[in-house]
Amino acid sequence: QVQLVESGGGLVQAGGSLRLSCAASGLTSNTYAMGWFRQAPGKEREFVAAIAWTGVNTYYADSVKGRFTISRDSARNTVYLQMNSLKPEDTAVYYCSADRDRIHTATMRIGDYDYWGQGTQVTVSS
């Protein structure tokens, strides 16, 4: 059974930083691209960042480029999202996701991801 467990969310002031972690277990292979999405109240879930299985290629939403960094530790089956210069509009539930059998690239499309975590709340106060 695949499990993705996010942690690291919380309340932070605008301009502050948080690092989210996503620990994956039960994956039958290591060839998964990983992604982060977020969903604010009353809004649809949206893409934030993704990383290929190789860890070489990364992708970001325009709204977070230059502020967020995605990385992965394949030995620990963990993916991270370092979030700096946080803004109130970053407030959302952040979800980790896994897209199996994608090695050299990663996708921004929600429908391409096979597994999802339960989410972690990030609240940025102004």
Coordinates of C-alpha atoms in Angstrom, one line a residue:
Q1 CA 0.0 0.0 0.0
V2 CA 1.5 3.3 -1.1
Q3 CA 1.5 6.0 1.5
L4 CA 2.6 9.6 1.2
V5 CA 2.9 11.5 4.5
E6 CA 3.5 15.3 4.5
S7 CA 4.8 17.3 7.4
G8 CA 6.3 20.7 8.1
G9 CA 3.3 22.9 7.6
G10 CA 2.3 25.6 10.1
L11 CA 1.7 29.2 10.7
V12 CA 4.3 31.7 9.6
Q13 CA 4.5 35.5 9.0
A14 CA 4.8 36.9 5.6
G15 CA 8.4 36.9 4.4
G16 CA 9.2 33.8 6.5
S17 CA 10.2 30.3 5.5
L18 CA 8.9 26.7 5.9
R19 CA 10.2 23.4 4.6
L20 CA 7.7 20.7 3.8
S21 CA 8.6 17.1 3.7
C22 CA 6.9 14.1 2.1
A23 CA 7.9 10.6 3.1
A24 CA 6.9 7.9 0.7
S25 CA 6.4 4.2 1.5
G26 CA 5.1 1.2 -0.2
L27 CA 6.3 2.3 -3.7
T28 CA 7.1 -0.8 -5.7
S29 CA 9.8 0.9 -7.7
N30 CA 11.9 4.0 -7.4
T31 CA 10.9 5.5 -10.7
Y32 CA 8.5 8.1 -9.6
A33 CA 8.3 11.7 -10.4
M34 CA 7.1 13.7 -7.4
G35 CA 5.0 16.8 -7.2
W36 CA 3.6 19.3 -4.8
F37 CA 0.2 20.9 -5.3
R38 CA -1.9 23.2 -3.1
Q39 CA -5.5 24.1 -2.6
A40 CA -6.8 27.2 -1.0
P41 CA -10.3 27.5 0.4
G42 CA -12.8 27.9 -2.4
K43 CA -10.2 27.3 -5.1
E44 CA -9.2 24.4 -7.3
R45 CA -6.1 22.4 -6.5
E46 CA -3.1 23.8 -8.4
F47 CA 0.4 22.8 -9.3
V48 CA 3.2 24.1 -7.3
A49 CA 6.4 22.2 -8.1
A50 CA 7.6 18.8 -9.5
I51 CA 10.8 16.9 -9.7
A52 CA 11.8 14.1 -12.0
W53 CA 12.9 10.7 -10.6
T54 CA 16.5 11.5 -11.5
G55 CA 16.3 14.7 -9.5
V56 CA 17.9 16.6 -12.4
N57 CA 14.8 18.3 -13.9
T58 CA 12.5 20.5 -11.7
Y59 CA 9.4 22.5 -12.6
Y60 CA 7.7 25.3 -10.9
A61 CA 4.5 27.3 -11.1
D62 CA 5.2 30.9 -12.1
S63 CA 3.8 32.1 -8.8
V64 CA 6.5 30.4 -6.8
K65 CA 9.5 30.5 -9.1
G66 CA 12.5 32.0 -7.3
R67 CA 10.9 31.5 -3.9
F68 CA 10.3 27.7 -3.6
T69 CA 12.7 24.9 -4.2
I70 CA 11.8 21.2 -4.6
S71 CA 14.4 18.5 -3.9
R72 CA 14.4 14.8 -3.2
D73 CA 16.4 12.3 -1.3
S74 CA 15.9 9.0 -3.1
A75 CA 17.7 7.0 -0.5
R76 CA 15.2 8.2 2.1
N77 CA 12.2 8.1 -0.3
T78 CA 11.5 11.7 0.7
V79 CA 10.8 14.9 -1.2
Y80 CA 11.1 18.4 0.1
L81 CA 9.6 21.8 -0.6
Q82 CA 11.6 24.7 0.7
M83 CA 9.4 27.7 0.7
N84 CA 11.0 31.2 1.2
S85 CA 9.7 34.7 1.1
L86 CA 6.2 33.4 1.9
K87 CA 3.2 35.5 1.0
P88 CA -0.4 35.4 2.4
E89 CA -1.5 34.1 -1.0
D90 CA 0.6 31.0 -0.4
T91 CA -1.9 30.0 2.3
A92 CA -3.3 26.6 1.4
V93 CA -3.3 22.9 2.1
Y94 CA -0.2 21.5 0.4
Y95 CA -0.3 18.0 -1.1
C96 CA 2.5 15.7 -2.1
S97 CA 1.9 13.4 -5.1
A98 CA 3.7 10.6 -6.9
D99 CA 3.6 9.9 -10.7
R100 CA 4.9 6.4 -11.4
D101 CA 7.2 5.4 -14.2
R102 CA 8.2 8.9 -15.1
I103 CA 12.0 9.1 -15.0
H104 CA 13.5 12.0 -16.8
T105 CA 10.7 14.5 -16.6
A106 CA 7.7 15.5 -14.4
T107 CA 4.3 16.8 -15.2
M108 CA 2.2 19.7 -14.0
R109 CA -1.1 17.9 -14.7
I110 CA -3.0 16.7 -11.6
G111 CA -4.5 13.8 -13.5
D112 CA -1.1 12.3 -14.2
Y113 CA -0.4 11.7 -10.6
D114 CA -1.2 8.3 -9.2
Y115 CA -0.9 8.7 -5.4
W116 CA -1.6 11.6 -3.0
G117 CA -0.9 12.4 0.6
Q118 CA -3.4 13.8 3.1
G119 CA -2.1 17.3 2.9
T120 CA -0.5 19.7 5.3
Q121 CA -1.8 23.2 6.1
V122 CA 0.4 26.2 5.5
T123 CA -0.9 29.6 6.7
V124 CA 0.9 32.8 6.0
S125 CA -0.2 35.8 8.1
S126 CA 0.3 39.4 6.8

